[in-house]
mmCIF file of C-alpha atoms and ligand atoms in Angstrom:
data_model
loop_
_atom_site.group_PDB
_atom_site.id
_atom_site.type_symbol
_atom_site.label_atom_id
_atom_site.label_comp_id
_atom_site.label_asym_id
_atom_site.label_seq_id
_atom_site.Cartn_x
_atom_site.Cartn_y
_atom_site.Cartn_z
ATOM 1 C CA UNK W 1 57.729 -149.914 -54.407
ATOM 2 C CA UNK W 2 58.117 -148.598 -57.965
ATOM 3 C CA UNK W 3 54.730 -147.582 -59.378
ATOM 4 C CA UNK W 4 54.176 -146.827 -63.040
ATOM 5 C CA UNK W 5 51.420 -145.714 -65.336
ATOM 6 C CA UNK W 6 51.675 -147.806 -68.499
ATOM 7 C CA UNK W 7 49.756 -148.828 -71.568
ATOM 8 C CA UNK W 8 49.803 -151.887 -73.767
ATOM 9 C CA UNK W 9 47.262 -150.391 -76.141
ATOM 10 C CA UNK W 10 45.006 -147.431 -75.600
ATOM 11 C CA UNK W 11 44.026 -147.708 -71.925
ATOM 12 C CA UNK W 12 46.204 -146.365 -69.098
ATOM 13 C CA UNK W 13 46.980 -148.912 -66.405
ATOM 14 C CA UNK W 14 48.737 -148.831 -63.049
ATOM 15 C CA UNK W 15 51.548 -151.272 -62.399
ATOM 16 C CA UNK W 16 54.280 -152.111 -59.966
ATOM 17 C CA UNK W 17 57.730 -152.650 -61.453
ATOM 18 C CA UNK W 18 60.302 -155.273 -60.611
ATOM 19 C CA UNK W 19 63.277 -153.453 -62.121
ATOM 20 C CA UNK W 20 65.698 -156.344 -61.584
ATOM 21 C CA UNK W 21 63.486 -158.774 -63.496
ATOM 22 C CA UNK W 22 62.480 -156.076 -65.988
ATOM 23 C CA UNK W 23 58.745 -156.663 -65.622
ATOM 24 C CA UNK W 24 55.672 -154.647 -64.709
ATOM 25 C CA UNK W 25 52.805 -156.274 -62.825
ATOM 26 C CA UNK W 26 49.335 -155.017 -63.756
ATOM 27 C CA UNK W 27 47.364 -153.836 -60.714
ATOM 28 C CA UNK W 28 44.000 -153.566 -62.518
ATOM 29 C CA UNK W 29 42.750 -156.711 -60.762
ATOM 30 C CA UNK W 30 43.414 -155.354 -57.254
ATOM 31 C CA UNK W 31 42.442 -151.670 -57.588
ATOM 32 C CA UNK W 32 39.042 -150.027 -58.089
ATOM 33 C CA UNK W 33 38.167 -149.418 -61.747
ATOM 34 C CA UNK W 34 39.642 -146.218 -63.148
ATOM 35 C CA UNK W 35 42.120 -145.908 -60.279
ATOM 36 C CA UNK W 36 45.323 -144.066 -61.220
ATOM 37 C CA UNK W 37 48.647 -143.611 -59.425
ATOM 38 C CA UNK W 38 47.328 -140.306 -58.072
ATOM 39 C CA UNK W 39 44.321 -142.066 -56.486
ATOM 40 C CA UNK W 40 46.608 -144.725 -55.093
ATOM 41 C CA UNK W 41 48.889 -142.162 -53.466
ATOM 42 C CA UNK W 42 45.886 -140.306 -52.058
ATOM 43 C CA UNK W 43 44.530 -143.501 -50.491
ATOM 44 C CA UNK W 44 47.897 -145.067 -49.694
ATOM 45 C CA UNK W 45 47.033 -145.772 -46.061
ATOM 46 C CA UNK W 46 44.215 -147.984 -47.309
ATOM 47 C CA UNK W 47 45.833 -149.673 -50.330
ATOM 48 C CA UNK W 48 49.599 -149.331 -49.826
ATOM 49 C CA UNK W 49 50.386 -151.773 -47.026
ATOM 50 C CA UNK W 50 48.927 -154.859 -48.770
ATOM 51 C CA UNK W 51 49.708 -153.850 -52.325
ATOM 52 C CA UNK W 52 52.868 -155.848 -52.985
ATOM 53 C CA UNK W 53 51.254 -158.968 -51.545
ATOM 54 C CA UNK W 54 48.040 -158.498 -53.506
ATOM 55 C CA UNK W 55 50.004 -157.784 -56.699
ATOM 56 C CA UNK W 56 51.619 -161.207 -56.596
ATOM 57 C CA UNK W 57 49.935 -163.452 -59.138
ATOM 58 C CA UNK W 58 48.550 -160.560 -61.205
ATOM 59 C CA UNK W 59 49.432 -160.558 -64.916
ATOM 60 C CA UNK W 60 52.905 -159.255 -65.766
ATOM 61 C CA UNK W 61 54.474 -157.777 -68.899
ATOM 62 C CA UNK W 62 58.121 -157.347 -69.902
ATOM 63 C CA UNK W 63 58.951 -153.648 -69.426
ATOM 64 C CA UNK W 64 60.239 -153.339 -73.008
ATOM 65 C CA UNK W 65 56.827 -154.391 -74.340
ATOM 66 C CA UNK W 66 54.807 -151.639 -72.640
ATOM 67 C CA UNK W 67 54.759 -147.885 -73.041
ATOM 68 C CA UNK W 68 55.555 -146.075 -69.800
ATOM 69 C CA UNK W 69 53.714 -142.808 -69.306
ATOM 70 C CA UNK W 70 54.535 -140.249 -66.639
ATOM 71 C CA UNK W 71 53.692 -141.953 -63.315
ATOM 72 C CA UNK W 72 51.236 -139.095 -62.690
ATOM 73 C CA UNK W 73 50.266 -138.289 -66.290
ATOM 74 C CA UNK W 74 47.764 -135.556 -65.379
ATOM 75 C CA UNK W 75 48.702 -133.940 -62.068
ATOM 76 C CA UNK W 76 45.927 -132.268 -60.118
ATOM 77 C CA UNK W 77 47.709 -128.932 -60.461
ATOM 78 C CA UNK W 78 50.967 -127.373 -61.601
ATOM 79 C CA UNK W 79 54.261 -128.966 -60.678
ATOM 80 C CA UNK W 80 55.969 -126.864 -58.012
ATOM 81 C CA UNK W 81 59.562 -126.047 -58.967
ATOM 82 C CA UNK W 82 62.549 -124.531 -57.227
ATOM 83 C CA UNK W 83 65.045 -122.344 -59.075
ATOM 84 C CA UNK W 84 68.648 -121.634 -58.147
ATOM 85 C CA UNK W 85 68.952 -124.361 -55.515
ATOM 86 C CA UNK W 86 72.525 -125.599 -56.181
ATOM 87 C CA UNK W 87 75.406 -123.159 -55.573
ATOM 88 C CA UNK W 88 77.339 -123.722 -58.814
ATOM 89 C CA UNK W 89 74.141 -123.508 -60.861
ATOM 90 C CA UNK W 90 73.323 -120.136 -59.265
ATOM 91 C CA UNK W 91 76.708 -118.888 -60.494
ATOM 92 C CA UNK W 92 76.365 -120.275 -64.055
ATOM 93 C CA UNK W 93 72.810 -118.905 -64.307
ATOM 94 C CA UNK W 94 73.827 -115.471 -63.029
ATOM 95 C CA UNK W 95 76.782 -115.269 -65.449
ATOM 96 C CA UNK W 96 74.668 -116.379 -68.415
ATOM 97 C CA UNK W 97 72.562 -113.211 -68.424
ATOM 98 C CA UNK W 98 69.376 -115.285 -68.633
ATOM 99 C CA UNK W 99 68.375 -114.719 -65.009
ATOM 100 C CA UNK W 100 65.973 -111.913 -65.760
ATOM 101 C CA UNK W 101 65.326 -109.576 -64.043
ATOM 102 C CA UNK W 102 67.891 -110.485 -61.348
ATOM 103 C CA UNK W 103 71.110 -111.180 -63.293
ATOM 104 C CA UNK W 104 72.841 -111.971 -60.051
ATOM 105 C CA UNK W 105 75.343 -114.609 -58.985
ATOM 106 C CA UNK W 106 74.369 -114.083 -55.332
ATOM 107 C CA UNK W 107 72.837 -117.059 -53.556
ATOM 108 C CA UNK W 108 69.095 -116.672 -52.945
ATOM 109 C CA UNK W 109 68.127 -115.838 -49.372
ATOM 110 C CA UNK W 110 64.881 -117.801 -49.651
ATOM 111 C CA UNK W 111 63.693 -120.562 -51.997
ATOM 112 C CA UNK W 112 62.805 -119.365 -55.507
ATOM 113 C CA UNK W 113 59.488 -121.118 -56.217
ATOM 114 C CA UNK W 114 57.643 -121.224 -59.537
ATOM 115 C CA UNK W 115 55.554 -123.781 -61.395
ATOM 116 C CA UNK W 116 55.155 -125.745 -64.617
ATOM 117 C CA UNK W 117 51.678 -126.191 -66.135
ATOM 118 C CA UNK W 118 50.151 -129.674 -65.781
ATOM 119 C CA UNK W 119 49.937 -129.918 -69.576
ATOM 120 C CA UNK W 120 53.750 -129.821 -69.824
ATOM 121 C CA UNK W 121 53.983 -133.298 -68.257
ATOM 122 C CA UNK W 122 55.054 -136.063 -70.627
ATOM 123 C CA UNK W 123 56.321 -139.624 -70.424
ATOM 124 C CA UNK W 124 59.857 -140.680 -69.479
ATOM 125 C CA UNK W 125 60.658 -141.907 -73.018
ATOM 126 C CA UNK W 126 58.430 -139.611 -75.085
ATOM 127 C CA UNK W 127 59.708 -137.057 -77.574
ATOM 128 C CA UNK W 128 60.169 -133.474 -76.413
ATOM 129 C CA UNK W 129 58.597 -130.981 -78.820
ATOM 130 C CA UNK W 130 61.092 -128.289 -79.874
ATOM 131 C CA UNK W 131 58.325 -125.665 -80.414
ATOM 132 C CA UNK W 132 60.346 -123.931 -83.144
ATOM 133 C CA UNK W 133 58.911 -120.469 -83.766
ATOM 134 C CA UNK W 134 58.038 -120.180 -80.088
ATOM 135 C CA UNK W 135 61.537 -120.832 -78.721
ATOM 136 C CA UNK W 136 64.991 -121.171 -80.269
ATOM 137 C CA UNK W 137 66.820 -121.752 -76.984
ATOM 138 C CA UNK W 138 65.851 -125.104 -75.515
ATOM 139 C CA UNK W 139 67.622 -126.339 -72.377
ATOM 140 C CA UNK W 140 67.477 -129.303 -69.963
ATOM 141 C CA UNK W 141 67.451 -129.376 -66.140
ATOM 142 C CA UNK W 142 67.845 -132.720 -64.325
ATOM 143 C CA UNK W 143 65.985 -132.744 -61.005
ATOM 144 C CA UNK W 144 64.716 -134.908 -58.195
ATOM 145 C CA UNK W 145 60.937 -134.658 -57.830
ATOM 146 C CA UNK W 146 59.374 -135.075 -54.381
ATOM 147 C CA UNK W 147 55.868 -136.573 -54.401
ATOM 148 C CA UNK W 148 53.626 -135.464 -51.543
ATOM 149 C CA UNK W 149 51.587 -138.146 -49.774
ATOM 150 C CA UNK W 150 49.577 -136.769 -46.889
ATOM 151 C CA UNK W 151 48.653 -133.170 -47.610
ATOM 152 C CA UNK W 152 48.769 -130.308 -45.191
ATOM 153 C CA UNK W 153 49.342 -126.644 -44.493
ATOM 154 C CA UNK W 154 51.882 -125.164 -42.127
ATOM 155 C CA UNK W 155 54.017 -128.314 -42.187
ATOM 156 C CA UNK W 156 57.042 -127.787 -39.926
ATOM 157 C CA UNK W 157 60.532 -128.852 -41.066
ATOM 158 C CA UNK W 158 60.658 -131.605 -38.467
ATOM 159 C CA UNK W 159 57.507 -133.262 -39.826
ATOM 160 C CA UNK W 160 58.181 -132.687 -43.526
ATOM 161 C CA UNK W 161 59.169 -136.267 -44.382
ATOM 162 C CA UNK W 162 55.887 -137.529 -42.841
ATOM 163 C CA UNK W 163 54.233 -135.826 -45.819
ATOM 164 C CA UNK W 164 56.527 -137.288 -48.494
ATOM 165 C CA UNK W 165 55.054 -140.259 -50.351
ATOM 166 C CA UNK W 166 58.103 -140.793 -52.508
ATOM 167 C CA UNK W 167 60.212 -139.571 -55.386
ATOM 168 C CA UNK W 168 60.481 -139.392 -59.162
ATOM 169 C CA UNK W 169 62.678 -137.795 -61.817
ATOM 170 C CA UNK W 170 61.798 -134.505 -63.505
ATOM 171 C CA UNK W 171 63.480 -132.857 -66.484
ATOM 172 C CA UNK W 172 62.600 -129.188 -66.006
ATOM 173 C CA UNK W 173 62.955 -128.446 -69.730
ATOM 174 C CA UNK W 174 63.255 -124.700 -70.227
ATOM 175 C CA UNK W 175 62.783 -122.298 -73.134
ATOM 176 C CA UNK W 176 65.539 -119.862 -72.091
ATOM 177 C CA UNK W 177 64.513 -117.066 -74.465
ATOM 178 C CA UNK W 178 60.959 -117.094 -73.056
ATOM 179 C CA UNK W 179 62.298 -117.264 -69.506
ATOM 180 C CA UNK W 180 64.403 -114.154 -70.146
ATOM 181 C CA UNK W 181 61.957 -112.172 -72.287
ATOM 182 C CA UNK W 182 58.882 -112.540 -70.076
ATOM 183 C CA UNK W 183 60.642 -111.932 -66.729
ATOM 184 C CA UNK W 184 58.280 -114.314 -64.953
ATOM 185 C CA UNK W 185 59.240 -117.956 -65.632
ATOM 186 C CA UNK W 186 55.864 -119.657 -66.200
ATOM 187 C CA UNK W 187 55.886 -119.432 -70.024
ATOM 188 C CA UNK W 188 59.489 -120.530 -70.389
ATOM 189 C CA UNK W 189 58.922 -123.555 -68.172
ATOM 190 C CA UNK W 190 55.482 -124.745 -69.270
ATOM 191 C CA UNK W 191 55.475 -125.565 -72.991
ATOM 192 C CA UNK W 192 53.732 -128.850 -73.855
ATOM 193 C CA UNK W 193 56.008 -131.911 -73.333
ATOM 194 C CA UNK W 194 58.557 -129.846 -71.383
ATOM 195 C CA UNK W 195 58.148 -131.825 -68.156
ATOM 196 C CA UNK W 196 59.272 -135.433 -68.703
ATOM 197 C CA UNK W 197 58.413 -137.329 -65.502
ATOM 198 C CA UNK W 198 59.367 -140.830 -64.362
ATOM 199 C CA UNK W 199 59.931 -143.617 -65.268
ATOM 200 C CA UNK W 200 58.775 -144.567 -61.766
ATOM 201 C CA UNK W 201 57.090 -143.112 -58.714
ATOM 202 C CA UNK W 202 59.284 -144.682 -56.026
ATOM 203 C CA UNK W 203 57.874 -144.925 -52.521
ATOM 204 C CA UNK W 204 59.977 -143.313 -49.788
ATOM 205 C CA UNK W 205 60.610 -146.614 -47.982
ATOM 206 C CA UNK W 206 62.936 -147.595 -50.873
ATOM 207 C CA UNK W 207 65.101 -144.513 -50.269
ATOM 208 C CA UNK W 208 66.658 -144.669 -46.794
ATOM 209 C CA UNK W 209 68.700 -141.450 -47.264
ATOM 210 C CA UNK W 210 67.445 -139.099 -49.952
ATOM 211 C CA UNK W 211 70.435 -136.751 -49.470
ATOM 212 C CA UNK W 212 72.697 -139.539 -50.779
ATOM 213 C CA UNK W 213 70.956 -139.650 -54.173
ATOM 214 C CA UNK W 214 72.875 -138.310 -57.165
ATOM 215 C CA UNK W 215 71.176 -136.317 -59.934
ATOM 216 C CA UNK W 216 72.754 -136.640 -63.391
ATOM 217 C CA UNK W 217 72.146 -135.742 -67.015
ATOM 218 C CA UNK W 218 73.713 -136.639 -70.350
ATOM 219 C CA UNK W 219 73.119 -135.173 -73.789
ATOM 220 C CA UNK W 220 73.830 -137.579 -76.668
ATOM 221 C CA UNK W 221 75.752 -139.661 -74.147
ATOM 222 C CA UNK W 222 77.981 -136.784 -72.984
ATOM 223 C CA UNK W 223 77.840 -136.212 -69.188
ATOM 224 C CA UNK W 224 76.557 -132.705 -68.395
ATOM 225 C CA UNK W 225 75.286 -132.610 -64.790
ATOM 226 C CA UNK W 226 76.098 -134.612 -61.665
ATOM 227 C CA UNK W 227 75.509 -133.624 -58.050
ATOM 228 C CA UNK W 228 74.339 -135.232 -54.819
ATOM 229 C CA UNK W 229 71.103 -134.094 -53.189
ATOM 230 C CA UNK W 230 73.092 -133.035 -50.128
ATOM 231 C CA UNK W 231 74.299 -130.060 -52.213
ATOM 232 C CA UNK W 232 70.824 -128.453 -52.207
ATOM 233 C CA UNK W 233 70.905 -124.923 -50.789
ATOM 234 C CA UNK W 234 67.355 -125.360 -49.437
ATOM 235 C CA UNK W 235 66.761 -128.988 -48.459
ATOM 236 C CA UNK W 236 63.528 -130.951 -48.860
ATOM 237 C CA UNK W 237 62.149 -130.128 -45.371
ATOM 238 C CA UNK W 238 62.828 -126.430 -45.990
ATOM 239 C CA UNK W 239 61.040 -126.528 -49.343
ATOM 240 C CA UNK W 240 57.980 -128.285 -47.901
ATOM 241 C CA UNK W 241 57.831 -125.903 -44.934
ATOM 242 C CA UNK W 242 58.176 -122.874 -47.214
ATOM 243 C CA UNK W 243 55.558 -123.891 -49.793
ATOM 244 C CA UNK W 244 53.063 -125.212 -47.250
ATOM 245 C CA UNK W 245 53.336 -122.146 -45.002
ATOM 246 C CA UNK W 246 50.320 -120.619 -46.715
ATOM 247 C CA UNK W 247 49.415 -123.084 -49.491
ATOM 248 C CA UNK W 248 47.777 -126.413 -48.675
ATOM 249 C CA UNK W 249 49.875 -129.192 -50.172
ATOM 250 C CA UNK W 250 47.742 -131.981 -51.664
ATOM 251 C CA UNK W 251 48.403 -135.708 -52.094
ATOM 252 C CA UNK W 252 50.200 -136.245 -55.394
ATOM 253 C CA UNK W 253 51.676 -132.754 -55.576
ATOM 254 C CA UNK W 254 55.159 -132.842 -57.102
ATOM 255 C CA UNK W 255 57.988 -130.530 -56.063
ATOM 256 C CA UNK W 256 60.958 -130.409 -58.474
ATOM 257 C CA UNK W 257 63.852 -129.560 -56.176
ATOM 258 C CA UNK W 258 66.164 -127.653 -58.519
ATOM 259 C CA UNK W 259 68.941 -128.468 -60.973
ATOM 260 C CA UNK W 260 72.718 -128.756 -60.547
ATOM 261 C CA UNK W 261 75.345 -126.927 -62.621
ATOM 262 C CA UNK W 262 75.948 -128.084 -66.177
ATOM 263 C CA UNK W 263 72.854 -126.909 -68.053
ATOM 264 C CA UNK W 264 73.202 -125.598 -71.616
ATOM 265 C CA UNK W 265 73.430 -121.919 -70.632
ATOM 266 C CA UNK W 266 76.283 -122.802 -68.274
ATOM 267 C CA UNK W 267 78.540 -123.138 -71.351
ATOM 268 C CA UNK W 268 80.061 -120.224 -73.271
ATOM 269 C CA UNK W 269 78.676 -120.113 -75.881
ATOM 270 C CA UNK W 270 75.478 -121.775 -74.623
ATOM 271 C CA UNK W 271 74.802 -125.307 -75.869
ATOM 272 C CA UNK W 272 71.079 -125.405 -76.585
ATOM 273 C CA UNK W 273 69.256 -128.597 -77.526
ATOM 274 C CA UNK W 274 68.752 -129.317 -81.230
ATOM 275 C CA UNK W 275 66.308 -131.608 -82.980
ATOM 276 C CA UNK W 276 67.518 -135.191 -82.766
ATOM 277 C CA UNK W 277 69.418 -134.666 -79.500
ATOM 278 C CA UNK W 278 68.771 -137.257 -76.807
ATOM 279 C CA UNK W 279 68.606 -136.122 -73.184
ATOM 280 C CA UNK W 280 69.016 -138.693 -70.428
ATOM 281 C CA UNK W 281 68.291 -137.829 -66.810
ATOM 282 C CA UNK W 282 69.093 -140.263 -63.997
ATOM 283 C CA UNK W 283 68.755 -140.260 -60.247
ATOM 284 C CA UNK W 284 70.403 -143.110 -58.353
ATOM 285 C CA UNK W 285 67.721 -145.589 -57.279
ATOM 286 C CA UNK W 286 65.010 -143.899 -59.337
ATOM 287 C CA UNK W 287 65.994 -145.029 -62.838
ATOM 288 C CA UNK W 288 66.696 -143.116 -66.043
ATOM 289 C CA UNK W 289 64.495 -141.203 -68.443
ATOM 290 C CA UNK W 290 65.476 -140.756 -72.079
ATOM 291 C CA UNK W 291 63.813 -138.192 -74.309
ATOM 292 C CA UNK W 292 64.620 -137.242 -77.875
ATOM 293 C CA UNK W 293 64.092 -133.710 -79.143
ATOM 294 C CA UNK W 294 61.627 -134.365 -81.964
HETATM 295 MG MG1 LIG B 1 64.616 -126.250 -62.663
#
């Protein structure tokens, strides 16, 4: 099932998308008032099984006539992120000199985990703010986002997928100068609008083999990144086991799994994003997001 948060005016609504027919079905009539995608994921055992059936007959809108917001527009807490999780990206990042304080092309021995502030989340077709004066070195990072369903602590590798609700697309937009200057990555990763999410939250039952998905990006139509999920250095079970070892994962938590080679700092000289540029990020089966640098 492809869930969306959408609006036709001012109010946020939850819908289920039929991508082939290009329509979104409004779930307001079958969910408690004020229910968001996050609530739905949290109470999936109760609402999920009958949802498609109950959605039939509810009002529908053509997708092009609604505004899609991030499927989880206001996450409960920061988006978990993983750095340096594709081999060739580790090399391009190390060579670039932006990997402060490490500056190393060596593969990490353990997952590199950081986070993006909740307020960085924006819609899949919204403008990305350039934040000129704060950063002059704006970059894109196409990533698969894992959405946690059932929470837990100390989740073993073997049970990790029991805790996955589904998947979405994340562009881990990065202010490279802030990332380098401040040593710790939070500032460089968390500027407002620097976490486009969506268009859909896709339930795991639609993705029989997540390792077969391909993560891609284009800038102004030019292909920049393309890699299958099977290239991850630390796979999804490893990431869930690592993060949950001492931190309780909560329903609706999002883990951005890392970006493949081909980001702006992978070029010499670096190719940073400029105002007017259009970044598209796709993951097979999960759709495409398209964001213009304002
Ligand atoms: Mg990233």
